[in-house]
mmCIF file of C-alpha atoms in Angstrom:
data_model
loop_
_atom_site.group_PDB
_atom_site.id
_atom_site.type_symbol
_atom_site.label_atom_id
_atom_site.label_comp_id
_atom_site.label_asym_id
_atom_site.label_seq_id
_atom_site.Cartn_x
_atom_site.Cartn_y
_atom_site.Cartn_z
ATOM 1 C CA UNK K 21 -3.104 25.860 225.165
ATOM 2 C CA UNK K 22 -6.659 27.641 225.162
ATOM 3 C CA UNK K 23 -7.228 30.805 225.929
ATOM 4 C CA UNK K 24 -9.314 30.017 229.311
ATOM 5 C CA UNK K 25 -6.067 27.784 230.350
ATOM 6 C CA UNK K 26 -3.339 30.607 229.737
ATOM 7 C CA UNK K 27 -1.307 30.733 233.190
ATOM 8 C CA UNK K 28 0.474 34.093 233.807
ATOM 9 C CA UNK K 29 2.102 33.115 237.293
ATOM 10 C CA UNK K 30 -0.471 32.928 239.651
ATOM 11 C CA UNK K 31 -3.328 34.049 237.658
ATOM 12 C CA UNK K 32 -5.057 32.705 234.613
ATOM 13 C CA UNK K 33 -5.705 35.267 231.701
ATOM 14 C CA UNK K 34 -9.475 35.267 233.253
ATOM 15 C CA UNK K 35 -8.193 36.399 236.410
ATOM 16 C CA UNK K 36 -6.223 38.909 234.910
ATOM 17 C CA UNK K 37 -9.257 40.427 232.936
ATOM 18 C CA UNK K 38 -11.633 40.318 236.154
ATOM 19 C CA UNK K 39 -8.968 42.534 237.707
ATOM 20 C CA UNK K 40 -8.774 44.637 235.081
ATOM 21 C CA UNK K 41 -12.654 44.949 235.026
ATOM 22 C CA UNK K 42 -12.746 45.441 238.853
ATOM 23 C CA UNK K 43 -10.042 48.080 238.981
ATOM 24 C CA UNK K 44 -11.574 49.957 236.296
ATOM 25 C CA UNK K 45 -14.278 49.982 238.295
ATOM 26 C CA UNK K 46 -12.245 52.258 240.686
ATOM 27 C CA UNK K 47 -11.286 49.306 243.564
ATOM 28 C CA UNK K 48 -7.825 50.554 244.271
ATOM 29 C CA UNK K 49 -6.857 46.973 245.949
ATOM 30 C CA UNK K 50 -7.808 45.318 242.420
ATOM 31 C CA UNK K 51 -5.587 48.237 240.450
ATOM 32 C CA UNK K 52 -2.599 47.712 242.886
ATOM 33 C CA UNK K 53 -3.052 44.328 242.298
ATOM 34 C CA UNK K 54 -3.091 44.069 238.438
ATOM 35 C CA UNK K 55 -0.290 46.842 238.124
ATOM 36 C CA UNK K 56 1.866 44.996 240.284
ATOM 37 C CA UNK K 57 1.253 41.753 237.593
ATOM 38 C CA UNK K 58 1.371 43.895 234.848
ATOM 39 C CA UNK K 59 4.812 44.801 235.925
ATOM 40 C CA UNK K 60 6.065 41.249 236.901
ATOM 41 C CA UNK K 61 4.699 39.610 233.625
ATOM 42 C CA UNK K 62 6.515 42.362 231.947
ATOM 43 C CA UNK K 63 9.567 41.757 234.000
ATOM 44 C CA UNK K 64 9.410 38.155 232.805
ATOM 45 C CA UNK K 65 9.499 38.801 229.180
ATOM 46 C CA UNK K 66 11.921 41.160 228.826
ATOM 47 C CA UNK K 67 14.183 38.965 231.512
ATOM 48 C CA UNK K 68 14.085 36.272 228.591
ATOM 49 C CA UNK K 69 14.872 38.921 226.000
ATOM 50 C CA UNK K 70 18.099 39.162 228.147
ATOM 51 C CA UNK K 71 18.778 35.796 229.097
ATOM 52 C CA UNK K 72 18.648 35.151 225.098
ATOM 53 C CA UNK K 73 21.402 38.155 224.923
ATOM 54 C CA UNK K 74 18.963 40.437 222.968
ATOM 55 C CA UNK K 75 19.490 42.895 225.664
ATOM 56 C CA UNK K 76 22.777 44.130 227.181
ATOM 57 C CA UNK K 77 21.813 44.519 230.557
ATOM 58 C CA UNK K 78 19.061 43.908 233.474
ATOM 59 C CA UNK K 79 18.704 46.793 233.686
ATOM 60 C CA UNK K 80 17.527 47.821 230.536
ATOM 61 C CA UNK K 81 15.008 44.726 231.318
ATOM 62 C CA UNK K 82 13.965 46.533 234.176
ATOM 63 C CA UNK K 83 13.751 49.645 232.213
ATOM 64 C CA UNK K 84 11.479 48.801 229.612
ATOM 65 C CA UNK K 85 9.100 46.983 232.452
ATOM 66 C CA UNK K 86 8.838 49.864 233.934
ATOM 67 C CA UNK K 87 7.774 51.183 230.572
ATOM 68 C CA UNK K 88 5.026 49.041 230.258
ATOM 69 C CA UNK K 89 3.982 49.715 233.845
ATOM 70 C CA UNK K 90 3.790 53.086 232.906
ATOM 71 C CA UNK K 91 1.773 52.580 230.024
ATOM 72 C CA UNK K 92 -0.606 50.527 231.358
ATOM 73 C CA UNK K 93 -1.149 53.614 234.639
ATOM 74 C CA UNK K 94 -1.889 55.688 231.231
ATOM 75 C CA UNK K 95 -4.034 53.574 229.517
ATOM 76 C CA UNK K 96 -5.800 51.291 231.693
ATOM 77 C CA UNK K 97 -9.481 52.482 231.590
ATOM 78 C CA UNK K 98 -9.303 52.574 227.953
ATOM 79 C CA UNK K 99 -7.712 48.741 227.999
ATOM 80 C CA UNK K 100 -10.346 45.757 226.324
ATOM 81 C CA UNK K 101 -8.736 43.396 226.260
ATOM 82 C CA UNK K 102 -5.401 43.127 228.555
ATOM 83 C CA UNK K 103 -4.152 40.354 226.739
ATOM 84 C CA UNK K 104 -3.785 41.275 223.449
ATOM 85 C CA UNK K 105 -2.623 44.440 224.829
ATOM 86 C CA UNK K 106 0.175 43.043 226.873
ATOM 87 C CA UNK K 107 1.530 40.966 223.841
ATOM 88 C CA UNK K 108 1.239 44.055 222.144
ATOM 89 C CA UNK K 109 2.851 46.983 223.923
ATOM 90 C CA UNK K 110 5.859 44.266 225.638
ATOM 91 C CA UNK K 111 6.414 43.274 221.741
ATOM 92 C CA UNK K 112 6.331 46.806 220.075
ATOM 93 C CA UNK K 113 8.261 48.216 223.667
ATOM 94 C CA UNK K 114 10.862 45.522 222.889
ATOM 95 C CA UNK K 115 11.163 46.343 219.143
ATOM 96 C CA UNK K 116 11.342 49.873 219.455
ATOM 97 C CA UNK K 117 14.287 49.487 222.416
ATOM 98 C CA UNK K 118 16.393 47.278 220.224
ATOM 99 C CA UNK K 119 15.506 49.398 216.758
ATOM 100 C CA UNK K 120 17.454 52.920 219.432
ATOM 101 C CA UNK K 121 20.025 50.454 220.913
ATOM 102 C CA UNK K 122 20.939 49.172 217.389
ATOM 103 C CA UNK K 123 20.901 52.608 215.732
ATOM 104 C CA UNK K 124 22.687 53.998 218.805
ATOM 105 C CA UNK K 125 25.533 51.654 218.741
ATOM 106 C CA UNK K 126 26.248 51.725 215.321
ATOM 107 C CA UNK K 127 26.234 55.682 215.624
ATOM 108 C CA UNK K 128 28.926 55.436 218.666
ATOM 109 C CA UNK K 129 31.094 52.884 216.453
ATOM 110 C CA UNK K 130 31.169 54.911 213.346
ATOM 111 C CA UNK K 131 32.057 58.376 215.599
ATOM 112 C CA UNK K 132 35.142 56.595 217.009
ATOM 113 C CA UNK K 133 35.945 55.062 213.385
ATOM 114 C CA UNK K 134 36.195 58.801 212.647
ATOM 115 C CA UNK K 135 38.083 59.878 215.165
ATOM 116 C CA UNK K 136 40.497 56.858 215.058
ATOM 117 C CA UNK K 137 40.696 57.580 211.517
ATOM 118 C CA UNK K 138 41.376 61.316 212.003
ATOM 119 C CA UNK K 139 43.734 61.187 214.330
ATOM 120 C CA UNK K 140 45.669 58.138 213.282
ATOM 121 C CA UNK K 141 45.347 58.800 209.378
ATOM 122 C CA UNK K 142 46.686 62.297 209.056
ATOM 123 C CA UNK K 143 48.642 62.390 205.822
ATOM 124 C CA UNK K 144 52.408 63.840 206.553
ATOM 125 C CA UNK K 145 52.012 67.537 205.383
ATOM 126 C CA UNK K 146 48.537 67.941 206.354
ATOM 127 C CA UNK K 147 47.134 71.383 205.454
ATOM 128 C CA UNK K 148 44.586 73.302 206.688
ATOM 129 C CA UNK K 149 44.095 75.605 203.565
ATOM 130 C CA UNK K 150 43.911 72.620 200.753
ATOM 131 C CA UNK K 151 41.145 71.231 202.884
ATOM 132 C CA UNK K 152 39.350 74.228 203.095
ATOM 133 C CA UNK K 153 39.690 74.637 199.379
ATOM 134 C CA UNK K 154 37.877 70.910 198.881
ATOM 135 C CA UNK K 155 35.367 72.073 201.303
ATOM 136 C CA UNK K 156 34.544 75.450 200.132
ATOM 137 C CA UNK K 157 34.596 73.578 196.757
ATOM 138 C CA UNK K 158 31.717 71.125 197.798
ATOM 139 C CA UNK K 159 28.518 71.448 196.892
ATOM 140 C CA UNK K 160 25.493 72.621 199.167
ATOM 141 C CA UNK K 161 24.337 71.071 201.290
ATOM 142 C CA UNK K 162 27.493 68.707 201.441
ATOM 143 C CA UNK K 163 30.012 71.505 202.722
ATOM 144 C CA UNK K 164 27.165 72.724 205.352
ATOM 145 C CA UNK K 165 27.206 69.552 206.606
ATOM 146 C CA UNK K 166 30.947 69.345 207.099
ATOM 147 C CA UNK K 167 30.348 72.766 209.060
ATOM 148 C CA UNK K 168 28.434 72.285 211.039
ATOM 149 C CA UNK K 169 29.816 68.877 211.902
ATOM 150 C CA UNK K 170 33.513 70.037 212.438
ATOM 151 C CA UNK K 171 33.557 73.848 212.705
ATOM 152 C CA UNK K 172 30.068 74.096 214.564
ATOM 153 C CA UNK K 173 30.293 70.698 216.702
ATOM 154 C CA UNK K 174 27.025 70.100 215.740
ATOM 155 C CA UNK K 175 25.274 66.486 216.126
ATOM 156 C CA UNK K 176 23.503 64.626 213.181
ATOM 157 C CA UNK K 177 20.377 65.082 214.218
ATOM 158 C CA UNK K 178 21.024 68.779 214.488
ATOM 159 C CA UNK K 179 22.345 69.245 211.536
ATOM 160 C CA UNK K 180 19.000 67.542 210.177
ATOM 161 C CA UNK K 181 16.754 69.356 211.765
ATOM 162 C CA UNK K 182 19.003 72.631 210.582
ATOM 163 C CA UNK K 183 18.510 71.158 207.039
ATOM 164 C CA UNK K 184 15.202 69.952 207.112
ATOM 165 C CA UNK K 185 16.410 66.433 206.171
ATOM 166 C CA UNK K 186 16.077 63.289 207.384
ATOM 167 C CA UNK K 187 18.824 62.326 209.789
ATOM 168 C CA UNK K 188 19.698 58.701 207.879
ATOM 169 C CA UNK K 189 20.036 60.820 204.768
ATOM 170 C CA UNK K 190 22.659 63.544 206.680
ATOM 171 C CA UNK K 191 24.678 61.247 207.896
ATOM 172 C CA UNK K 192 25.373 58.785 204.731
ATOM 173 C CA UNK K 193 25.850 62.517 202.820
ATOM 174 C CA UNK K 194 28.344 63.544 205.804
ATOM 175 C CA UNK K 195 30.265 59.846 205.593
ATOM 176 C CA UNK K 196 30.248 59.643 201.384
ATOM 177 C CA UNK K 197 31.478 63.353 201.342
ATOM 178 C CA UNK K 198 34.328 62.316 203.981
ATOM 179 C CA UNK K 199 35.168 59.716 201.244
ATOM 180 C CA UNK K 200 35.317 62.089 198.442
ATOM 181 C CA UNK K 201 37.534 64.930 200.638
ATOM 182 C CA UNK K 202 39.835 61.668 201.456
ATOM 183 C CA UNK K 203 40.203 60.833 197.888
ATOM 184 C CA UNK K 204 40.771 64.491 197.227
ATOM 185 C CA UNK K 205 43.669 64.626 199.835
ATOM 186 C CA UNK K 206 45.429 61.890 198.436
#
């Protein structure tokens, strides 16, 4: 398909760019217009992106169009062509959701694995002062990190901005140092 004979709905990609031209030109009808497409197309994309079970919900479909409605309120005047920045922004919005919704779920998964693991894995005899002995006998920053994380309640991304550290880099520390402190207690 050419570029003149790209459909989006009910308007070709021409159509779409003489809008944009028009309501950068300050018609208000023309902006309403295009924003309202803008949205819809949007819509669209990420509808397939659920459809395809890449996203959990509608709503997150509807989310992330409203994203790129938002974006495009923002950025409009500065827009060349609306195109290329459509493909863009939906593609980049949709990689960025999935990058936090990835990232977020594995985060939830391994903080029940610990408390599952904690609760159900308590060795018979469990002290409190041999564990503080393998703590206070960890290294820095490893026992800080256990601190904060138990003692403190502290989140990872606290403790990483705390530590100055990258957040990836706090939590494989935290989960290899539970490792050693389980290896300890056995």
């Amino acid at each position: 398909m050419t570029k003149a004979a790209q459909q989006y709905y009910n308007f070709s990609s021409e159509e779409l760019h003489n809008l944009l031209i028009r309501a950068k030109e300050g018609s208000l009808r023309e902006y309403n217009k295009i924003s309202a497409e803008i949205r819809s197309i949007a819509f669209s994309y990420f509808k397939s992106k659920y459809d395809f079970g890449k996203l959990n919900s509608i709503d997150d479909a509807e989310d992330l169009a409203t994203e790129i409605f938002i974006s495009f309120s923002k950025q409009f005047k500065n827009i060349e062509n609306i195109e290329r920045w459509l493909r863009r922004v939906m593609f980049l919005s949709f990689v960025n959701f999935y990058k936090r919704e990835k990232s977020r779920l594995t985060y939830e998964y391994k903080e029940d694995l610990i408390k599952e693991s904690s609760e159900d894995q308590k060795p018979s005899g469990f002290d409190k002062e041999i564990v503080m002995k393998i703590v206070n006998s960890l290294k820095s920053p490893k026992d800080e990190i256990i601190r904060m994380r138990f003692w403190e309640g502290m989140q990872f991304n606290e403790i990483a901005a705390k530590l100055n550290r990258n957040e990836a880099a706090v939590k494989k520390m935290f989960y290899r140092t539970m490792e050693e402190i389980k290896k300890r207690l056995e």
